[in-house]
XYZ file of C-alpha atoms in Angstrom:
589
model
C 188.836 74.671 154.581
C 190.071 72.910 157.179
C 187.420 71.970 159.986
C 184.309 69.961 160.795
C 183.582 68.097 157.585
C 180.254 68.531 155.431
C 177.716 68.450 157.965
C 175.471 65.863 156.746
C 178.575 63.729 156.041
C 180.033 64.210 159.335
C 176.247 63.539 161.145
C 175.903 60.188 158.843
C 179.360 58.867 159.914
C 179.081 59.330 163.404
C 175.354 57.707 163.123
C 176.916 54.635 161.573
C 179.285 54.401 164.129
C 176.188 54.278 166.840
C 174.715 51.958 165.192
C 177.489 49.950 164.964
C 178.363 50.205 168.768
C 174.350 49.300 169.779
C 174.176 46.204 167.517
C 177.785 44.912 166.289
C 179.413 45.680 169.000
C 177.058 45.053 171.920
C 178.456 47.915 173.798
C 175.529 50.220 175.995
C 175.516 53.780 176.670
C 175.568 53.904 180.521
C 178.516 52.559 181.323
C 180.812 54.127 183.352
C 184.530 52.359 183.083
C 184.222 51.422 179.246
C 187.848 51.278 178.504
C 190.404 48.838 178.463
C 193.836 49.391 179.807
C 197.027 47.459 178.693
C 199.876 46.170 181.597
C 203.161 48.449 181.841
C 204.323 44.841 180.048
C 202.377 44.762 177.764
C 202.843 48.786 176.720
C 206.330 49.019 177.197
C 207.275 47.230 173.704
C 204.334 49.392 172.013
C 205.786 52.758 172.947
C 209.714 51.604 172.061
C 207.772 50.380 168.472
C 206.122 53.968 168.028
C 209.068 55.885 168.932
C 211.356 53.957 166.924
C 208.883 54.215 163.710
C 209.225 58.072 164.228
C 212.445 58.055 165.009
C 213.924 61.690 165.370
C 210.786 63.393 165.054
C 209.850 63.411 168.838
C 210.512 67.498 168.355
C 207.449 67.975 166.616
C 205.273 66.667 168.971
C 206.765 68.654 171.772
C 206.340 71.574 169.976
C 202.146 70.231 169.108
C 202.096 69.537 172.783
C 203.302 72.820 173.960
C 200.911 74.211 171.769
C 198.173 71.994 173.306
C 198.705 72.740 176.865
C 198.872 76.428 175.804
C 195.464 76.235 174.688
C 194.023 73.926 177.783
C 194.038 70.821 175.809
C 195.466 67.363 176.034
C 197.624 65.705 173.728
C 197.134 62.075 172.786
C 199.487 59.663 170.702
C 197.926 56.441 169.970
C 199.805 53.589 167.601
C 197.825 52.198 165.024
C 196.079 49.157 167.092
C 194.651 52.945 168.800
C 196.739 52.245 171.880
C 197.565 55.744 173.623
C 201.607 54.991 173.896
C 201.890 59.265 174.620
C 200.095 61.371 176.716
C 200.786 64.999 177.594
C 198.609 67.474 179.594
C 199.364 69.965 182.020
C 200.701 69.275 185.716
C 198.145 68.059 187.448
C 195.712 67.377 185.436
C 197.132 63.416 184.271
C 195.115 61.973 186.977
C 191.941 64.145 185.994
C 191.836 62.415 182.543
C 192.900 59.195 183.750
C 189.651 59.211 186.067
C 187.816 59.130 182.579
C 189.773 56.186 181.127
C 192.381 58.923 179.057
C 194.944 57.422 180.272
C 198.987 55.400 179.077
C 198.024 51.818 177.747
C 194.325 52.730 177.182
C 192.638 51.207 174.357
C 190.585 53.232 171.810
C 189.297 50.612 169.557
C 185.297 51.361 168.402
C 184.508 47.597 169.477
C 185.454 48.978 173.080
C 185.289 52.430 173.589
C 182.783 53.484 171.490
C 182.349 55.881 169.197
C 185.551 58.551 169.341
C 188.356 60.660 167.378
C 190.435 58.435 167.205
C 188.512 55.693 165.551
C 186.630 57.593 163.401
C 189.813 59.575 162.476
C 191.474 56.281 161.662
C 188.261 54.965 159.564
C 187.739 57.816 157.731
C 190.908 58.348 157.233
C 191.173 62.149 158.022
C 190.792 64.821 160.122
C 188.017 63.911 162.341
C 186.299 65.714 165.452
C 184.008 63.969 167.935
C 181.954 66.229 170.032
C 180.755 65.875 173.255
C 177.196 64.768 172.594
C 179.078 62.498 169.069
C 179.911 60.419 171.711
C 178.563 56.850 172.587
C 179.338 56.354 176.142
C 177.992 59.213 178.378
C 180.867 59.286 180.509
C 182.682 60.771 177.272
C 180.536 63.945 176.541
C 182.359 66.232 178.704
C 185.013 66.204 175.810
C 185.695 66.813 172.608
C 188.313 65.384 170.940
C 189.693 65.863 167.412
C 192.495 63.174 165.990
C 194.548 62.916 162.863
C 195.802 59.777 161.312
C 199.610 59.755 161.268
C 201.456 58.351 158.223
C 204.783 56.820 157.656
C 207.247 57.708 154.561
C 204.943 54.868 152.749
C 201.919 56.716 153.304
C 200.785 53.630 155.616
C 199.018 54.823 159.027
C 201.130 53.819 161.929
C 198.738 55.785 164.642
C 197.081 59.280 165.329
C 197.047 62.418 166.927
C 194.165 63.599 169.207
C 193.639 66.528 170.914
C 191.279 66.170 174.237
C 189.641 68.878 175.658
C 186.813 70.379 177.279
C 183.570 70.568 175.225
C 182.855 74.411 175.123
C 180.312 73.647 171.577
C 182.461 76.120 170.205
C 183.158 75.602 166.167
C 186.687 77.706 166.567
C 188.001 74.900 169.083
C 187.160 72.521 166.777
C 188.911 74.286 163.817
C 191.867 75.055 165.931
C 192.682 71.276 166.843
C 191.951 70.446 163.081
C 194.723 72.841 161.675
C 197.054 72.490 164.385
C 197.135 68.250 164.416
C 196.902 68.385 160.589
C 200.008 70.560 159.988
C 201.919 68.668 162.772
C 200.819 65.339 160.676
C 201.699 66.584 157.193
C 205.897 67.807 158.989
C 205.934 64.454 161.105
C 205.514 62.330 157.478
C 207.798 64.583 155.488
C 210.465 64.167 158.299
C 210.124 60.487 157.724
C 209.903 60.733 153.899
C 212.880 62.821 153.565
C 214.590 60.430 156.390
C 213.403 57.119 154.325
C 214.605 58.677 151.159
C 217.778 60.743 152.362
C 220.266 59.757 149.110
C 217.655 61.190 146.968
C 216.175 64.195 145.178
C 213.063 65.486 146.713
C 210.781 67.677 144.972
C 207.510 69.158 146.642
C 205.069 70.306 144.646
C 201.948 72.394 144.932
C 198.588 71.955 144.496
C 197.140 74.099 141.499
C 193.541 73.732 142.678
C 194.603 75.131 146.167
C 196.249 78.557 144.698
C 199.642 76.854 144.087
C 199.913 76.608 147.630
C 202.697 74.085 149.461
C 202.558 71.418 151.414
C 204.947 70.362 153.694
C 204.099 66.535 152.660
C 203.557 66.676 149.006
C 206.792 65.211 148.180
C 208.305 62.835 145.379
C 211.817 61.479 145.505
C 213.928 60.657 142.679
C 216.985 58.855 141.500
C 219.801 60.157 139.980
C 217.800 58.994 136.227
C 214.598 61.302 137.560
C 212.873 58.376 138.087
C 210.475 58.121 140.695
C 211.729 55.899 144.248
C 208.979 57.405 146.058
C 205.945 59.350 146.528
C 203.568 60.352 149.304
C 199.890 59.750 148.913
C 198.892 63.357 148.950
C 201.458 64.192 146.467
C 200.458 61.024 144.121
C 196.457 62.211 144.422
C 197.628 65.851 143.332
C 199.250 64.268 140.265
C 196.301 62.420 139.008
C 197.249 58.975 140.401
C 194.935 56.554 141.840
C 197.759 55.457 144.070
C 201.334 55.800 144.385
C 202.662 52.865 143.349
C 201.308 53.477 139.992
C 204.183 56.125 139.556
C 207.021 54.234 140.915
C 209.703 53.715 137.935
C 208.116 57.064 136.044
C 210.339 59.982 134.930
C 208.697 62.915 136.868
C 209.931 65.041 133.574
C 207.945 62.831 130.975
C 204.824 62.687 132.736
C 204.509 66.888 133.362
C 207.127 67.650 130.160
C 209.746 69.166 132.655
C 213.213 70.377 132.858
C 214.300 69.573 136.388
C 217.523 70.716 135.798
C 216.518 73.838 134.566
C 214.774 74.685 138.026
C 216.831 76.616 140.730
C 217.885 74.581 143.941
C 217.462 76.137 146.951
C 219.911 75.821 149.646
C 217.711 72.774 151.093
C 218.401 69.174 148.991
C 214.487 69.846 147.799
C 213.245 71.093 145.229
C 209.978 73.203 145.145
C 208.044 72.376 142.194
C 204.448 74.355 141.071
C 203.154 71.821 138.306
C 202.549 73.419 134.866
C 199.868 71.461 134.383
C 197.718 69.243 136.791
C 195.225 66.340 135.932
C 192.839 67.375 138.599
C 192.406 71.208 137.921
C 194.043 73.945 135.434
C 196.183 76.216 136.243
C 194.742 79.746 136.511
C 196.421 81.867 133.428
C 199.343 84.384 133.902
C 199.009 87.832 133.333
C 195.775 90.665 133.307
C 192.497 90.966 132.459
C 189.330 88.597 134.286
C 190.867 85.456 133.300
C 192.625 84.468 136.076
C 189.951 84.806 138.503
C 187.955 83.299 140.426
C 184.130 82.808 140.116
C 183.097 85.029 141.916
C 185.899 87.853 141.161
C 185.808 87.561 137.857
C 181.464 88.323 138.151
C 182.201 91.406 139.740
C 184.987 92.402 137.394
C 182.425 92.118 134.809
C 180.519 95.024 136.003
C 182.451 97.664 135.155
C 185.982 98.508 134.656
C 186.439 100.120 137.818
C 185.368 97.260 139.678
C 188.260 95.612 137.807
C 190.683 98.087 139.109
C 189.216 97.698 142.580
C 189.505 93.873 142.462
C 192.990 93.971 140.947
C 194.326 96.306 143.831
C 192.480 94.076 146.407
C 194.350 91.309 145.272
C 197.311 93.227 145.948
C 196.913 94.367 149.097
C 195.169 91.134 150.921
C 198.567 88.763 149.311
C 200.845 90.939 150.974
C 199.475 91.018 153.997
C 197.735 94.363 154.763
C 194.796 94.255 156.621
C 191.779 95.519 154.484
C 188.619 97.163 155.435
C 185.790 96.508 152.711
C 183.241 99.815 152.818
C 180.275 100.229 151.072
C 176.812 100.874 151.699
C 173.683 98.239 152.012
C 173.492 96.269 149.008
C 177.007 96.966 147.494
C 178.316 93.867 147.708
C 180.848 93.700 150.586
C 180.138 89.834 151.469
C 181.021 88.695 148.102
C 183.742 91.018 147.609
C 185.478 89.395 150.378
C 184.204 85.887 149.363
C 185.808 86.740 146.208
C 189.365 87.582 147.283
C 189.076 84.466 149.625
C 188.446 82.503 147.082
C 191.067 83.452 144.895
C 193.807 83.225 147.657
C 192.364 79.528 147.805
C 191.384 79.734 150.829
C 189.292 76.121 150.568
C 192.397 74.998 152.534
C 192.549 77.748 154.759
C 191.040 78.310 158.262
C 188.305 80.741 158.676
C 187.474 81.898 161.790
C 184.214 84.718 160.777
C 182.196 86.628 162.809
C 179.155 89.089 162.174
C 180.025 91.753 164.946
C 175.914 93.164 164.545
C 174.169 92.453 167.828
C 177.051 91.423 169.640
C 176.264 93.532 172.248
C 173.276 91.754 172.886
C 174.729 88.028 172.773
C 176.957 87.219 175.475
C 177.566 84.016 173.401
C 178.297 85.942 170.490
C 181.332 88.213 172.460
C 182.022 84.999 174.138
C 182.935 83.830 170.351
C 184.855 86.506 169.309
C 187.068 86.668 171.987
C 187.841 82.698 170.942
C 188.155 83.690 167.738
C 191.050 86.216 168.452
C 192.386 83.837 170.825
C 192.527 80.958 168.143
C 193.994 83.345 165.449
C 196.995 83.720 167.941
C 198.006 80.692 167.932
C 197.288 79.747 164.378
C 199.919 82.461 163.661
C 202.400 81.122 166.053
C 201.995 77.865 163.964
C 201.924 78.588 160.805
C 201.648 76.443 157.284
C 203.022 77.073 153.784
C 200.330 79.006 151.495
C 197.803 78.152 154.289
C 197.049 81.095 156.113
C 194.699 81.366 158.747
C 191.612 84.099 157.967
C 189.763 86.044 160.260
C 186.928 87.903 159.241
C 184.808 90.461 160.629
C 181.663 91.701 159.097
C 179.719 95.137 159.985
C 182.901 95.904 162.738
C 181.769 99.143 163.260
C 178.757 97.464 165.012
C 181.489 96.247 167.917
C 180.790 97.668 171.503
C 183.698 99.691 173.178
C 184.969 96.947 175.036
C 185.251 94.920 172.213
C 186.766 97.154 170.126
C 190.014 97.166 172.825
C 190.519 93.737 172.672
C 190.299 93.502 168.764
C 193.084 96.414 168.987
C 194.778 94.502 171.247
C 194.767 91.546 169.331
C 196.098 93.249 165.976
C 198.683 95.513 167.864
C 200.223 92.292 168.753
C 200.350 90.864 165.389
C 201.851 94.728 164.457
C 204.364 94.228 167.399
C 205.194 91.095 165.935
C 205.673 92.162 161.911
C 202.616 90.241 160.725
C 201.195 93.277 159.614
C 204.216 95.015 158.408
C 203.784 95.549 154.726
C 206.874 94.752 152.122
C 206.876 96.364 148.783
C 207.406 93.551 146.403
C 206.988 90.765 148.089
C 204.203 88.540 149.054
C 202.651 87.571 152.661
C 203.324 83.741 152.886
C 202.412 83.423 156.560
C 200.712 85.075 159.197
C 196.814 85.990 159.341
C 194.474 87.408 156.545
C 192.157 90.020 157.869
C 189.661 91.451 156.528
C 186.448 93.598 157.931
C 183.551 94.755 156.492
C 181.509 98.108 157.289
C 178.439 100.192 156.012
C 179.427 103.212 154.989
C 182.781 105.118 154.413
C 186.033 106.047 155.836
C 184.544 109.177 156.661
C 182.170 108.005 158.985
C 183.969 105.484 160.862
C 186.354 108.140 161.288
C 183.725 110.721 163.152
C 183.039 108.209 165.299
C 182.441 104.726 164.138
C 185.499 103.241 165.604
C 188.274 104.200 167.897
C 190.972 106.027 166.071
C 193.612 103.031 167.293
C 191.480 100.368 165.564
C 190.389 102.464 162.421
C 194.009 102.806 161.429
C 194.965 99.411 162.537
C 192.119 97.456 160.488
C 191.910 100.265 157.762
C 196.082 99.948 156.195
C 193.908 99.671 153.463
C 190.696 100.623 152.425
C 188.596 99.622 149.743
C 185.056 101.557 149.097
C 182.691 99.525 146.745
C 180.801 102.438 144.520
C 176.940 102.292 145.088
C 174.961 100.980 141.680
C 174.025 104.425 140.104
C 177.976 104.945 139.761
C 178.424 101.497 138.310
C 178.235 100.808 134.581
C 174.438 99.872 135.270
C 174.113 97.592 131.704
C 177.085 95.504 132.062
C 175.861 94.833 135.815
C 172.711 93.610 134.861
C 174.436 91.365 132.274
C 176.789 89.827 134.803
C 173.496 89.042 136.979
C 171.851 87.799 134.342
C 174.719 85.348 133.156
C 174.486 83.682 136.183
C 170.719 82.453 135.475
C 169.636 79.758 132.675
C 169.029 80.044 129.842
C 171.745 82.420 129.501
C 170.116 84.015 126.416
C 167.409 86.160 128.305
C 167.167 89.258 126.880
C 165.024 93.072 127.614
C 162.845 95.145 125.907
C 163.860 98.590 125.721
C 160.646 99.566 127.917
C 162.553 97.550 130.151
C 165.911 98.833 129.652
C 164.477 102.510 130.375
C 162.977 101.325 133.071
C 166.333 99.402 134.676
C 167.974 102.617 134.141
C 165.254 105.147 135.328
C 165.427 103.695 138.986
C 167.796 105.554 141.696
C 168.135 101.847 143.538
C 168.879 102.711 146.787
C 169.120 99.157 147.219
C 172.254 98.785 145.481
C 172.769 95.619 144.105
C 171.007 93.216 146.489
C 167.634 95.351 144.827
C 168.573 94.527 141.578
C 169.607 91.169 142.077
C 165.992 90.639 143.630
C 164.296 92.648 140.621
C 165.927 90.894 138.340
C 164.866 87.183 139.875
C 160.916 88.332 140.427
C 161.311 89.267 136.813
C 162.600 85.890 135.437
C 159.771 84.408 137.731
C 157.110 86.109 136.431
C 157.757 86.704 133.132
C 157.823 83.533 130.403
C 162.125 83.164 131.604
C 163.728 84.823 128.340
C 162.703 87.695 127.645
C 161.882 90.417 130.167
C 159.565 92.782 129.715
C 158.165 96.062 131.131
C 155.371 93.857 132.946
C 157.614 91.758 134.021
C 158.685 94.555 136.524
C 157.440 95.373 140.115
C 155.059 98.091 140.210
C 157.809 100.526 142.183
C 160.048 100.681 139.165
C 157.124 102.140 137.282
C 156.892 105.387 139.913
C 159.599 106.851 137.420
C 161.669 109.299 140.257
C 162.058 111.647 137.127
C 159.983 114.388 135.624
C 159.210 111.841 132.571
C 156.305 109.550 132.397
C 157.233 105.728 132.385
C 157.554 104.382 129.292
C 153.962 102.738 128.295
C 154.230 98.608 127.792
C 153.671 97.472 124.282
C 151.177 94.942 123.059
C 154.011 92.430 122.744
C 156.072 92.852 125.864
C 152.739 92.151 127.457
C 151.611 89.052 125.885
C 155.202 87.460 126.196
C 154.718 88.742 129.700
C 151.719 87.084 129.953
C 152.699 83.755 127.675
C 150.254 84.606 125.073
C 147.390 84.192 127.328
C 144.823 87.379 125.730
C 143.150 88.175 129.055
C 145.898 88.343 131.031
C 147.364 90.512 128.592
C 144.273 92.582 128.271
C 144.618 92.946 132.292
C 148.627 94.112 132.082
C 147.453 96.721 129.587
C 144.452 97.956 131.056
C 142.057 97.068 128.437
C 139.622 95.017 127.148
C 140.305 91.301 125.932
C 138.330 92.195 122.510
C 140.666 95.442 122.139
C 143.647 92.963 122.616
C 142.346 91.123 119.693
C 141.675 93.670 117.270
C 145.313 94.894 118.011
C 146.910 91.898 117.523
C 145.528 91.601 114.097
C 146.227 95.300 113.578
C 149.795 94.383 114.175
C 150.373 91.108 112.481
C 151.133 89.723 115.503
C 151.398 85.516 115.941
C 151.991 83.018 118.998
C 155.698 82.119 119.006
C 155.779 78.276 117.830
């Protein structure tokens, strides 16, 4: 998912890079003017060097800048010495930055400015935000700013992109500048690649751990012999290869057993390749049944077949694009349902933008977040990447206040007006953004007031209602839950069994799940026994008294230890005694 890295990750680097500045580098904290600027001499020859490396591709940063300004942010091209040789912001607002140091011919070098974007971007080699407190000089920490090394055809970095703006401590902003300088970096390299390799073959291919999905700059080239003349580094890494270099000279056929010629060209000279077989992950099977799932799809499938049937026409709906509202009561399993189908769009290299719409009412913050979510989901689909779909994601919206509710109508009416959410029967969503809501309850209810009638039918173009767990097949549930847990051999008693099946769980699954774990925990961790239970389950709802707990389910219960046995049971330890010898009974070895 693109956005701020692993957390601890992200923390450590930017603490290195403090330390760094305090002891390497000398620099201190307070002061005011930190950095250097070149002479119009001296950055003259710098920004003819940049453009020229880039050559026609000038077009994509006007279109990143335009999308910048949009959003009240600045645009920042630096070359790689981290020289800003571009700088675009809105009118009036040049000599506002430039009052900070952001400014033509400024230098953005750690050793001098301290920790930023662009270094950090540039050492790390990725997608890198610097918040306004992640910065070392105080004069800084107004901003945030979030840069993107820039590659050439070569896959060597000749600079970045940055996006400056104000420091709001909102996570959307930062996820926003991520996707939108990370797409623009991924085009500007494939212009160059397909410029620095224009008599030959291209072929882009996807990345089967990422759904198959397509990047603009996974690209080989090849002779007119198939052999490969050149290769991106993203491409090389998704082909197993510790660099590219190591597969210049290779036939692209022998290496993946391929018929290039058999593929069909499309009217473009490239050819779009999905790799029958990848070093770094297998592809998920063709065709029905659980297989092809993901994780956590495939767990849920496994309860039932008409959970399978839901799943399968979930999948359905969410790739072509229809908005889908999850229902189900408390406990059903809405969360993971929708975890699920992200999942197995791949949506690790999406861009989530979620929000619990409970309480909102009650944190400004909160509806303050929202309405940047909506915001940032707007422009996300007015920039959007191949197989990379933005997602937004609204739990309990039922729970949204009135005023609320028009702007989220708004919002989707919009993407209506603009055929994002115009279904196509046989074909498949490639752009535009996912939505999906969940909601206690059903249709019925939202409908007699839940939600206004606009936004019911606008997020409910499909509907999917999650049965509760007494109209699930209750003994292949429990054996999904329990696969999950180690050893995966635990078994029940049939007290237990009876006991499992006895209960109304009004609960729904989250009860079980948690009956199920206490169990494990207080039971000897294979097999589970009546004892093992909480007391509740043994208040059978029905006419029929609960079934009584043998001898044996309580002293596996109890690991074999007599007296607590004796106390499970009710009895004495000497009656214990006399029954296990009545019984034959003897410690498991």
């Amino acid at each position: 998912m693109v956005g701020i890295r692993n957390a601890e990750r992200h923390s450590q680097s930017i603490r290195d890079s403090w330390e760094r500045c305090s002891h390497q580098h000398g620099l201190l904290p307070s002061t005011r003017r930190p950095v250097l600027r070149l002479q119009m001499s001296e950055l003259s020859p710098r920004s003819q060097a940049f453009r020229e490396r880039i050559g026609g591709c000038v077009q994509d940063l006007d279109h990143l800048a335009d999308l910048a300004m949009r959003a009240g942010s600045c645009l920042v091209v630096t070359d790689r010495d981290r020289v800003l040789v571009d700088l675009r912001s809105r009118t009036g607002t040049v000599a506002d930055y430039a009052t900070y140091g952001i400014a033509m011919g400024s230098c953005w070098d750690e050793k001098i400015a301290g920790t930023n974007g662009i270094s950090m971007a540039m050492g790390e080699g990725g997608a890198f935000t610097v918040r306004g407190d992640d910065h070392f000089h105080s004069c800084f920490r107004p901003f945030a700013c979030t840069s993107v090394p820039c590659l050439d055809a070569e896959s060597s970095v000749i600079g970045a992109l940055t996006l400056v703006t104000t420091d709001r401590r909102n996570a959307f902003d930062y996820v926003f500048a991520q996707h939108a300088l990370s797409l623009a970096a991924d085009r500007l390299q494939a212009r160059l690649f397909h410029r620095h390799h224009a008599p030959h073959l291209k072929v882009r291919i996807s990345d089967p751990a990422g759904g198959g999905t397509l990047r603009p700059n996974a690209l080989v080239a090849l002779d007119d012999a198939k052999r490969i003349v050149g290769v991106t580094a993203f491409a090389a890494h998704l082909m197993g290869a510790r660099a590219p270099e190591t597969l210049i000279g290779q036939r692209l056929e022998a290496l993946f057993d391929l018929d290039l010629e058999a593929l069909p060209r499309n009217p473009d000279p490239v050819l779009h390749l999905r790799l029958p077989q990848s070093p770094r992950a297998a592809q998920r099977p063709a065709g029905g049944g659980t297989r092809g799932l993901g994780a956590g799809l495939r767990r849920l499938a496994a309860q039932g077949p008409d959970m399978a049937l839901l799943i399968d026409r979930a999948r359905k709906l969410v790739a072509h694009g229809s908005p889908l509202l999850i229902c189900g009561d408390s406990g059903t399993g809405k969360s993971q349902f929708a975890e699920g189908l992200l999942e197995d769009l791949g949506r690790q290299k999406g861009v989530m933008l979620a929000m619990d719409c409970d309480g909102l009412a009650a944190n400004p913050a909160q509806a303050a977040a929202l309405r940047s979510a909506l915001d940032q989901a707007r422009r996300l689909s007015a920039a959007p990447d191949d197989g990379c779909r933005p997602v937004l994601w609204l739990e309990n919206v039922a729970a949204l206040p009135a005023e609320h509710q028009a702007e989220l109508a708004q919002f989707l009416t919009g993407l209506e007006r603009a055929g994002q959410l115009e279904v196509r029967p046989g074909q498949t969503a490639a752009q535009g953004v996912v939505i999906l809501s969940t909601v206690r309850g059903d249709w019925q209810e939202l409908a007699t007031g839940g939600l206004r009638p606009d936004l019911l039918h606008l997020l409910g173009k499909a509907v999917i209602r999650l049965p509760n767990l007494r109209d699930r097949d209750l003994s292949k549930v429990i054996s999904a839950l329990l696969d999950q847990h180690r050893p995966p051999d635990i078994s029940l008693s049939p007290e237990t069994e009876a006991l499992l099946h006895a209960h109304d769980w009004p609960g729904n699954l989250r009860e079980l799940a948690s009956v199920l774990a206490e169990a494990l925990v207080c039971g000897n961790g294979q097999r589970i026994t009546a004892a093992d239970l909480p007391a509740r389950l043994h208040r059978c709802p029905t006419d029929a008294p609960p079934p009584e707990i043998s001898l044996r389910d309580a002293l596996d219960s109890a690991g074999w230890n007599v007296t607590k046995a004796a106390q499970i049971m009710g009895i004495s330890r000497a009656t214990i005694n006399r029954r296990i010898a009545a019984e034959g009974l003897a410690r498991p070895r």
